[in-house]
Amino acid sequence: MRIMAIDYGDAHTGIAISDPTGFLAGFTTTIHAYRPEIVADQVLALAQEHGAQELVLGYPKNMDGTLGPRAEKAAAMAELLRSRTALPVILWDERRTTIDAHQILMAGGKNAKKRKKVVDAVAASLILEGYLTYKKSHPEG
């Protein structure tokens, strides 16, 4: 089963899609759009194109576990996606994924300008990796 992870942002939304086995991250891209409706349309088009059967949306909680404005925007995007598709939409705690993505890219020698172009897709890959790892260790649910 292919699973799509989404790192939703104000202007850039990272996408990562698993391989057909649902065990490895494969395809990645970035959606460049500001309006939630446009992002949702593009997410659903990519899901259909790649045969994704589950959507995992990064849910950026604060470090203390509370919900802030970013989490509220993610929850609103989840509702928008749910209203437009029959696919399950799972909110996944994504604390630190963007920070970790920047560190990975910096360690790989990417300068700030190059990092900015791909950091959201890398963050989506980290969300997907975390979710796939969880699913492997919790096959019942």
PDB file of N, CA, C and O in Angstrom, residues 62-125:
ATOM      1  N   ASN A  62       3.609  21.865  19.596  1.00  0.00           N
ATOM      2  CA  ASN A  62       4.697  22.562  20.282  1.00  0.00           C
ATOM      3  C   ASN A  62       5.537  21.524  21.023  1.00  0.00           C
ATOM      4  O   ASN A  62       5.074  20.411  21.292  1.00  0.00           O
ATOM      5  N   MET A  63       6.746  21.883  21.393  1.00  0.00           N
ATOM      6  CA  MET A  63       7.635  20.933  22.051  1.00  0.00           C
ATOM      7  C   MET A  63       7.051  20.414  23.365  1.00  0.00           C
ATOM      8  O   MET A  63       7.340  19.292  23.771  1.00  0.00           O
ATOM      9  N   ASP A  64       6.197  21.190  24.022  1.00  0.00           N
ATOM     10  CA  ASP A  64       5.576  20.731  25.278  1.00  0.00           C
ATOM     11  C   ASP A  64       4.284  19.944  25.032  1.00  0.00           C
ATOM     12  O   ASP A  64       3.569  19.599  25.963  1.00  0.00           O
ATOM     13  N   GLY A  65       3.983  19.675  23.761  1.00  0.00           N
ATOM     14  CA  GLY A  65       2.809  18.876  23.426  1.00  0.00           C
ATOM     15  C   GLY A  65       1.531  19.665  23.211  1.00  0.00           C
ATOM     16  O   GLY A  65       0.514  19.097  22.809  1.00  0.00           O
ATOM     17  N   THR A  66       1.574  20.969  23.459  1.00  0.00           N
ATOM     18  CA  THR A  66       0.381  21.786  23.253  1.00  0.00           C
ATOM     19  C   THR A  66       0.202  22.091  21.768  1.00  0.00           C
ATOM     20  O   THR A  66       1.118  21.894  20.972  1.00  0.00           O
ATOM     21  N   LEU A  67      -0.978  22.569  21.423  1.00  0.00           N
ATOM     22  CA  LEU A  67      -1.286  22.898  20.036  1.00  0.00           C
ATOM     23  C   LEU A  67      -1.244  24.399  19.835  1.00  0.00           C
ATOM     24  O   LEU A  67      -1.829  25.148  20.602  1.00  0.00           O
ATOM     25  N   GLY A  68      -0.556  24.815  18.797  1.00  0.00           N
ATOM     26  CA  GLY A  68      -0.455  26.231  18.465  1.00  0.00           C
ATOM     27  C   GLY A  68      -1.084  26.504  17.117  1.00  0.00           C
ATOM     28  O   GLY A  68      -1.791  25.652  16.553  1.00  0.00           O
ATOM     29  N   PRO A  69      -0.841  27.686  16.567  1.00  0.00           N
ATOM     30  CA  PRO A  69      -1.432  28.072  15.280  1.00  0.00           C
ATOM     31  C   PRO A  69      -1.062  27.138  14.121  1.00  0.00           C
ATOM     32  O   PRO A  69      -1.878  26.870  13.251  1.00  0.00           O
ATOM     33  N   ARG A  70       0.169  26.623  14.095  1.00  0.00           N
ATOM     34  CA  ARG A  70       0.585  25.722  13.017  1.00  0.00           C
ATOM     35  C   ARG A  70      -0.214  24.414  13.070  1.00  0.00           C
ATOM     36  O   ARG A  70      -0.620  23.881  12.041  1.00  0.00           O
ATOM     37  N   ALA A  71      -0.434  23.900  14.279  1.00  0.00           N
ATOM     38  CA  ALA A  71      -1.224  22.668  14.429  1.00  0.00           C
ATOM     39  C   ALA A  71      -2.672  22.907  14.006  1.00  0.00           C
ATOM     40  O   ALA A  71      -3.291  22.038  13.386  1.00  0.00           O
ATOM     41  N   GLU A  72      -3.188  24.087  14.323  1.00  0.00           N
ATOM     42  CA  GLU A  72      -4.568  24.408  13.921  1.00  0.00           C
ATOM     43  C   GLU A  72      -4.687  24.459  12.399  1.00  0.00           C
ATOM     44  O   GLU A  72      -5.675  23.985  11.834  1.00  0.00           O
ATOM     45  N   LYS A  73      -3.676  25.023  11.726  1.00  0.00           N
ATOM     46  CA  LYS A  73      -3.696  25.058  10.258  1.00  0.00           C
ATOM     47  C   LYS A  73      -3.628  23.646   9.684  1.00  0.00           C
ATOM     48  O   LYS A  73      -4.295  23.330   8.701  1.00  0.00           O
ATOM     49  N   ALA A  74      -2.808  22.789  10.294  1.00  0.00           N
ATOM     50  CA  ALA A  74      -2.707  21.401   9.828  1.00  0.00           C
ATOM     51  C   ALA A  74      -4.040  20.673  10.031  1.00  0.00           C
ATOM     52  O   ALA A  74      -4.479  19.930   9.145  1.00  0.00           O
ATOM     53  N   ALA A  75      -4.683  20.887  11.164  1.00  0.00           N
ATOM     54  CA  ALA A  75      -5.980  20.243  11.420  1.00  0.00           C
ATOM     55  C   ALA A  75      -7.020  20.712  10.406  1.00  0.00           C
ATOM     56  O   ALA A  75      -7.834  19.906   9.919  1.00  0.00           O
ATOM     57  N   ALA A  76      -6.985  22.000  10.060  1.00  0.00           N
ATOM     58  CA  ALA A  76      -7.919  22.516   9.053  1.00  0.00           C
ATOM     59  C   ALA A  76      -7.635  21.888   7.685  1.00  0.00           C
ATOM     60  O   ALA A  76      -8.573  21.555   6.941  1.00  0.00           O
ATOM     61  N   MET A  77      -6.359  21.693   7.345  1.00  0.00           N
ATOM     62  CA  MET A  77      -6.009  21.043   6.081  1.00  0.00           C
ATOM     63  C   MET A  77      -6.485  19.592   6.096  1.00  0.00           C
ATOM     64  O   MET A  77      -6.994  19.092   5.085  1.00  0.00           O
ATOM     65  N   ALA A  78      -6.343  18.920   7.222  1.00  0.00           N
ATOM     66  CA  ALA A  78      -6.815  17.536   7.327  1.00  0.00           C
ATOM     67  C   ALA A  78      -8.317  17.464   7.047  1.00  0.00           C
ATOM     68  O   ALA A  78      -8.781  16.588   6.308  1.00  0.00           O
ATOM     69  N   GLU A  79      -9.070  18.387   7.608  1.00  0.00           N
ATOM     70  CA  GLU A  79     -10.519  18.412   7.373  1.00  0.00           C
ATOM     71  C   GLU A  79     -10.842  18.701   5.912  1.00  0.00           C
ATOM     72  O   GLU A  79     -11.752  18.107   5.338  1.00  0.00           O
ATOM     73  N   LEU A  80     -10.088  19.604   5.301  1.00  0.00           N
ATOM     74  CA  LEU A  80     -10.285  19.911   3.884  1.00  0.00           C
ATOM     75  C   LEU A  80     -10.017  18.671   3.032  1.00  0.00           C
ATOM     76  O   LEU A  80     -10.800  18.334   2.132  1.00  0.00           O
ATOM     77  N   LEU A  81      -8.923  17.969   3.323  1.00  0.00           N
ATOM     78  CA  LEU A  81      -8.606  16.751   2.578  1.00  0.00           C
ATOM     79  C   LEU A  81      -9.674  15.681   2.783  1.00  0.00           C
ATOM     80  O   LEU A  81     -10.091  15.016   1.835  1.00  0.00           O
ATOM     81  N   ARG A  82     -10.122  15.524   4.020  1.00  0.00           N
ATOM     82  CA  ARG A  82     -11.161  14.524   4.307  1.00  0.00           C
ATOM     83  C   ARG A  82     -12.456  14.836   3.562  1.00  0.00           C
ATOM     84  O   ARG A  82     -13.176  13.925   3.152  1.00  0.00           O
ATOM     85  N   SER A  83     -12.755  16.130   3.404  1.00  0.00           N
ATOM     86  CA  SER A  83     -14.004  16.510   2.726  1.00  0.00           C
ATOM     87  C   SER A  83     -13.939  16.273   1.222  1.00  0.00           C
ATOM     88  O   SER A  83     -14.968  16.235   0.556  1.00  0.00           O
ATOM     89  N   ARG A  84     -12.714  16.110   0.697  1.00  0.00           N
ATOM     90  CA  ARG A  84     -12.544  15.981  -0.760  1.00  0.00           C
ATOM     91  C   ARG A  84     -12.151  14.578  -1.212  1.00  0.00           C
ATOM     92  O   ARG A  84     -11.993  14.354  -2.405  1.00  0.00           O
ATOM     93  N   THR A  85     -11.931  13.670  -0.263  1.00  0.00           N
ATOM     94  CA  THR A  85     -11.502  12.328  -0.655  1.00  0.00           C
ATOM     95  C   THR A  85     -12.025  11.296   0.337  1.00  0.00           C
ATOM     96  O   THR A  85     -12.367  11.634   1.468  1.00  0.00           O
ATOM     97  N   ALA A  86     -12.060  10.065  -0.086  1.00  0.00           N
ATOM     98  CA  ALA A  86     -12.427   8.962   0.801  1.00  0.00           C
ATOM     99  C   ALA A  86     -11.190   8.350   1.461  1.00  0.00           C
ATOM    100  O   ALA A  86     -11.310   7.431   2.266  1.00  0.00           O
ATOM    101  N   LEU A  87     -10.001   8.866   1.120  1.00  0.00           N
ATOM    102  CA  LEU A  87      -8.774   8.336   1.708  1.00  0.00           C
ATOM    103  C   LEU A  87      -8.686   8.699   3.184  1.00  0.00           C
ATOM    104  O   LEU A  87      -9.076   9.808   3.581  1.00  0.00           O
ATOM    105  N   PRO A  88      -8.151   7.793   4.003  1.00  0.00           N
ATOM    106  CA  PRO A  88      -7.932   8.160   5.407  1.00  0.00           C
ATOM    107  C   PRO A  88      -6.846   9.232   5.509  1.00  0.00           C
ATOM    108  O   PRO A  88      -5.870   9.202   4.760  1.00  0.00           O
ATOM    109  N   VAL A  89      -7.050  10.178   6.422  1.00  0.00           N
ATOM    110  CA  VAL A  89      -6.075  11.236   6.674  1.00  0.00           C
ATOM    111  C   VAL A  89      -5.671  11.143   8.141  1.00  0.00           C
ATOM    112  O   VAL A  89      -6.506  11.315   9.028  1.00  0.00           O
ATOM    113  N   ILE A  90      -4.407  10.824   8.378  1.00  0.00           N
ATOM    114  CA  ILE A  90      -3.890  10.660   9.732  1.00  0.00           C
ATOM    115  C   ILE A  90      -3.040  11.868  10.079  1.00  0.00           C
ATOM    116  O   ILE A  90      -2.175  12.272   9.306  1.00  0.00           O
ATOM    117  N   LEU A  91      -3.300  12.456  11.245  1.00  0.00           N
ATOM    118  CA  LEU A  91      -2.445  13.536  11.745  1.00  0.00           C
ATOM    119  C   LEU A  91      -1.283  12.889  12.494  1.00  0.00           C
ATOM    120  O   LEU A  91      -1.499  12.059  13.384  1.00  0.00           O
ATOM    121  N   TRP A  92      -0.055  13.262  12.122  1.00  0.00           N
ATOM    122  CA  TRP A  92       1.140  12.637  12.682  1.00  0.00           C
ATOM    123  C   TRP A  92       2.036  13.688  13.324  1.00  0.00           C
ATOM    124  O   TRP A  92       2.414  14.662  12.679  1.00  0.00           O
ATOM    125  N   ASP A  93       2.363  13.486  14.594  1.00  0.00           N
ATOM    126  CA  ASP A  93       3.223  14.417  15.325  1.00  0.00           C
ATOM    127  C   ASP A  93       4.554  14.569  14.579  1.00  0.00           C
ATOM    128  O   ASP A  93       5.262  13.596  14.354  1.00  0.00           O
ATOM    129  N   GLU A  94       4.852  15.792  14.186  1.00  0.00           N
ATOM    130  CA  GLU A  94       6.051  16.037  13.379  1.00  0.00           C
ATOM    131  C   GLU A  94       7.009  17.002  14.037  1.00  0.00           C
ATOM    132  O   GLU A  94       7.759  17.699  13.369  1.00  0.00           O
ATOM    133  N   ARG A  95       7.014  17.039  15.357  1.00  0.00           N
ATOM    134  CA  ARG A  95       7.941  17.934  16.041  1.00  0.00           C
ATOM    135  C   ARG A  95       9.366  17.713  15.553  1.00  0.00           C
ATOM    136  O   ARG A  95       9.808  16.583  15.433  1.00  0.00           O
ATOM    137  N   ARG A  96      10.025  18.775  15.220  1.00  0.00           N
ATOM    138  CA  ARG A  96      11.448  18.820  14.841  1.00  0.00           C
ATOM    139  C   ARG A  96      11.754  18.342  13.430  1.00  0.00           C
ATOM    140  O   ARG A  96      12.911  18.362  13.015  1.00  0.00           O
ATOM    141  N   THR A  97      10.781  17.911  12.631  1.00  0.00           N
ATOM    142  CA  THR A  97      11.138  17.375  11.319  1.00  0.00           C
ATOM    143  C   THR A  97      11.798  18.415  10.429  1.00  0.00           C
ATOM    144  O   THR A  97      12.758  18.095   9.724  1.00  0.00           O
ATOM    145  N   THR A  98      11.317  19.655  10.446  1.00  0.00           N
ATOM    146  CA  THR A  98      11.922  20.679   9.594  1.00  0.00           C
ATOM    147  C   THR A  98      13.331  21.018  10.081  1.00  0.00           C
ATOM    148  O   THR A  98      14.256  21.183   9.274  1.00  0.00           O
ATOM    149  N   ILE A  99      13.516  21.058  11.397  1.00  0.00           N
ATOM    150  CA  ILE A  99      14.854  21.309  11.951  1.00  0.00           C
ATOM    151  C   ILE A  99      15.788  20.173  11.545  1.00  0.00           C
ATOM    152  O   ILE A  99      16.913  20.403  11.080  1.00  0.00           O
ATOM    153  N   ASP A 100      15.312  18.933  11.687  1.00  0.00           N
ATOM    154  CA  ASP A 100      16.132  17.778  11.303  1.00  0.00           C
ATOM    155  C   ASP A 100      16.424  17.786   9.805  1.00  0.00           C
ATOM    156  O   ASP A 100      17.534  17.447   9.383  1.00  0.00           O
ATOM    157  N   ALA A 101      15.446  18.165   8.998  1.00  0.00           N
ATOM    158  CA  ALA A 101      15.642  18.227   7.549  1.00  0.00           C
ATOM    159  C   ALA A 101      16.740  19.238   7.202  1.00  0.00           C
ATOM    160  O   ALA A 101      17.615  18.957   6.376  1.00  0.00           O
ATOM    161  N   HIS A 102      16.720  20.408   7.838  1.00  0.00           N
ATOM    162  CA  HIS A 102      17.771  21.410   7.604  1.00  0.00           C
ATOM    163  C   HIS A 102      19.142  20.852   7.990  1.00  0.00           C
ATOM    164  O   HIS A 102      20.119  21.050   7.267  1.00  0.00           O
ATOM    165  N   GLN A 103      19.209  20.143   9.119  1.00  0.00           N
ATOM    166  CA  GLN A 103      20.489  19.594   9.568  1.00  0.00           C
ATOM    167  C   GLN A 103      21.003  18.530   8.603  1.00  0.00           C
ATOM    168  O   GLN A 103      22.199  18.485   8.309  1.00  0.00           O
ATOM    169  N   ILE A 104      20.114  17.683   8.102  1.00  0.00           N
ATOM    170  CA  ILE A 104      20.504  16.655   7.130  1.00  0.00           C
ATOM    171  C   ILE A 104      21.064  17.310   5.872  1.00  0.00           C
ATOM    172  O   ILE A 104      22.114  16.911   5.355  1.00  0.00           O
ATOM    173  N   LEU A 105      20.361  18.324   5.382  1.00  0.00           N
ATOM    174  CA  LEU A 105      20.794  18.996   4.158  1.00  0.00           C
ATOM    175  C   LEU A 105      22.103  19.761   4.360  1.00  0.00           C
ATOM    176  O   LEU A 105      22.963  19.776   3.486  1.00  0.00           O
ATOM    177  N   MET A 106      22.246  20.391   5.527  1.00  0.00           N
ATOM    178  CA  MET A 106      23.474  21.118   5.818  1.00  0.00           C
ATOM    179  C   MET A 106      24.650  20.144   5.892  1.00  0.00           C
ATOM    180  O   MET A 106      25.726  20.411   5.350  1.00  0.00           O
ATOM    181  N   ALA A 107      24.436  19.003   6.530  1.00  0.00           N
ATOM    182  CA  ALA A 107      25.489  17.990   6.626  1.00  0.00           C
ATOM    183  C   ALA A 107      25.853  17.449   5.244  1.00  0.00           C
ATOM    184  O   ALA A 107      26.990  17.037   5.014  1.00  0.00           O
ATOM    185  N   GLY A 108      24.892  17.486   4.332  1.00  0.00           N
ATOM    186  CA  GLY A 108      25.141  17.038   2.966  1.00  0.00           C
ATOM    187  C   GLY A 108      25.758  18.104   2.080  1.00  0.00           C
ATOM    188  O   GLY A 108      25.920  17.893   0.881  1.00  0.00           O
ATOM    189  N   GLY A 109      26.050  19.269   2.662  1.00  0.00           N
ATOM    190  CA  GLY A 109      26.738  20.319   1.923  1.00  0.00           C
ATOM    191  C   GLY A 109      25.841  21.281   1.170  1.00  0.00           C
ATOM    192  O   GLY A 109      26.333  22.076   0.365  1.00  0.00           O
ATOM    193  N   LYS A 110      24.548  21.235   1.408  1.00  0.00           N
ATOM    194  CA  LYS A 110      23.637  22.162   0.718  1.00  0.00           C
ATOM    195  C   LYS A 110      23.696  23.530   1.392  1.00  0.00           C
ATOM    196  O   LYS A 110      23.578  23.639   2.615  1.00  0.00           O
ATOM    197  N   ASN A 111      23.849  24.582   0.572  1.00  0.00           N
ATOM    198  CA  ASN A 111      23.824  25.925   1.136  1.00  0.00           C
ATOM    199  C   ASN A 111      22.377  26.326   1.425  1.00  0.00           C
ATOM    200  O   ASN A 111      21.440  25.617   1.062  1.00  0.00           O
ATOM    201  N   ALA A 112      22.189  27.469   2.072  1.00  0.00           N
ATOM    202  CA  ALA A 112      20.852  27.889   2.507  1.00  0.00           C
ATOM    203  C   ALA A 112      19.875  27.997   1.336  1.00  0.00           C
ATOM    204  O   ALA A 112      18.716  27.597   1.451  1.00  0.00           O
ATOM    205  N   LYS A 113      20.334  28.510   0.218  1.00  0.00           N
ATOM    206  CA  LYS A 113      19.450  28.677  -0.941  1.00  0.00           C
ATOM    207  C   LYS A 113      18.999  27.318  -1.483  1.00  0.00           C
ATOM    208  O   LYS A 113      17.825  27.118  -1.793  1.00  0.00           O
ATOM    209  N   LYS A 114      19.909  26.371  -1.590  1.00  0.00           N
ATOM    210  CA  LYS A 114      19.566  25.034  -2.075  1.00  0.00           C
ATOM    211  C   LYS A 114      18.707  24.280  -1.069  1.00  0.00           C
ATOM    212  O   LYS A 114      17.820  23.519  -1.443  1.00  0.00           O
ATOM    213  N   ARG A 115      18.974  24.483   0.226  1.00  0.00           N
ATOM    214  CA  ARG A 115      18.178  23.821   1.274  1.00  0.00           C
ATOM    215  C   ARG A 115      16.728  24.268   1.202  1.00  0.00           C
ATOM    216  O   ARG A 115      15.816  23.452   1.335  1.00  0.00           O
ATOM    217  N   LYS A 116      16.527  25.558   0.977  1.00  0.00           N
ATOM    218  CA  LYS A 116      15.171  26.107   0.956  1.00  0.00           C
ATOM    219  C   LYS A 116      14.301  25.437  -0.107  1.00  0.00           C
ATOM    220  O   LYS A 116      13.111  25.239   0.092  1.00  0.00           O
ATOM    221  N   LYS A 117      14.917  25.034  -1.224  1.00  0.00           N
ATOM    222  CA  LYS A 117      14.160  24.430  -2.322  1.00  0.00           C
ATOM    223  C   LYS A 117      13.683  23.013  -2.016  1.00  0.00           C
ATOM    224  O   LYS A 117      12.701  22.562  -2.583  1.00  0.00           O
ATOM    225  N   VAL A 118      14.395  22.298  -1.137  1.00  0.00           N
ATOM    226  CA  VAL A 118      14.067  20.887  -0.923  1.00  0.00           C
ATOM    227  C   VAL A 118      13.733  20.526   0.520  1.00  0.00           C
ATOM    228  O   VAL A 118      13.346  19.395   0.793  1.00  0.00           O
ATOM    229  N   VAL A 119      13.849  21.462   1.440  1.00  0.00           N
ATOM    230  CA  VAL A 119      13.690  21.136   2.855  1.00  0.00           C
ATOM    231  C   VAL A 119      12.290  20.590   3.168  1.00  0.00           C
ATOM    232  O   VAL A 119      12.152  19.678   3.996  1.00  0.00           O
ATOM    233  N   ASP A 120      11.261  21.078   2.509  1.00  0.00           N
ATOM    234  CA  ASP A 120       9.906  20.609   2.801  1.00  0.00           C
ATOM    235  C   ASP A 120       9.708  19.159   2.347  1.00  0.00           C
ATOM    236  O   ASP A 120       9.048  18.376   3.028  1.00  0.00           O
ATOM    237  N   ALA A 121      10.294  18.805   1.213  1.00  0.00           N
ATOM    238  CA  ALA A 121      10.212  17.416   0.742  1.00  0.00           C
ATOM    239  C   ALA A 121      10.991  16.489   1.670  1.00  0.00           C
ATOM    240  O   ALA A 121      10.546  15.368   1.951  1.00  0.00           O
ATOM    241  N   VAL A 122      12.135  16.945   2.165  1.00  0.00           N
ATOM    242  CA  VAL A 122      12.910  16.134   3.111  1.00  0.00           C
ATOM    243  C   VAL A 122      12.133  15.987   4.417  1.00  0.00           C
ATOM    244  O   VAL A 122      12.070  14.890   4.991  1.00  0.00           O
ATOM    245  N   ALA A 123      11.503  17.061   4.880  1.00  0.00           N
ATOM    246  CA  ALA A 123      10.683  16.975   6.091  1.00  0.00           C
ATOM    247  C   ALA A 123       9.536  15.987   5.894  1.00  0.00           C
ATOM    248  O   ALA A 123       9.229  15.190   6.787  1.00  0.00           O
ATOM    249  N   ALA A 124       8.908  16.005   4.718  1.00  0.00           N
ATOM    250  CA  ALA A 124       7.833  15.048   4.425  1.00  0.00           C
ATOM    251  C   ALA A 124       8.383  13.621   4.446  1.00  0.00           C
ATOM    252  O   ALA A 124       7.719  12.696   4.943  1.00  0.00           O
ATOM    253  N   SER A 125       9.595  13.428   3.938  1.00  0.00           N
ATOM    254  CA  SER A 125      10.224  12.105   3.975  1.00  0.00           C
ATOM    255  C   SER A 125      10.444  11.641   5.409  1.00  0.00           C
ATOM    256  O   SER A 125      10.263  10.458   5.723  1.00  0.00           O
TER     257      SER A 125
END
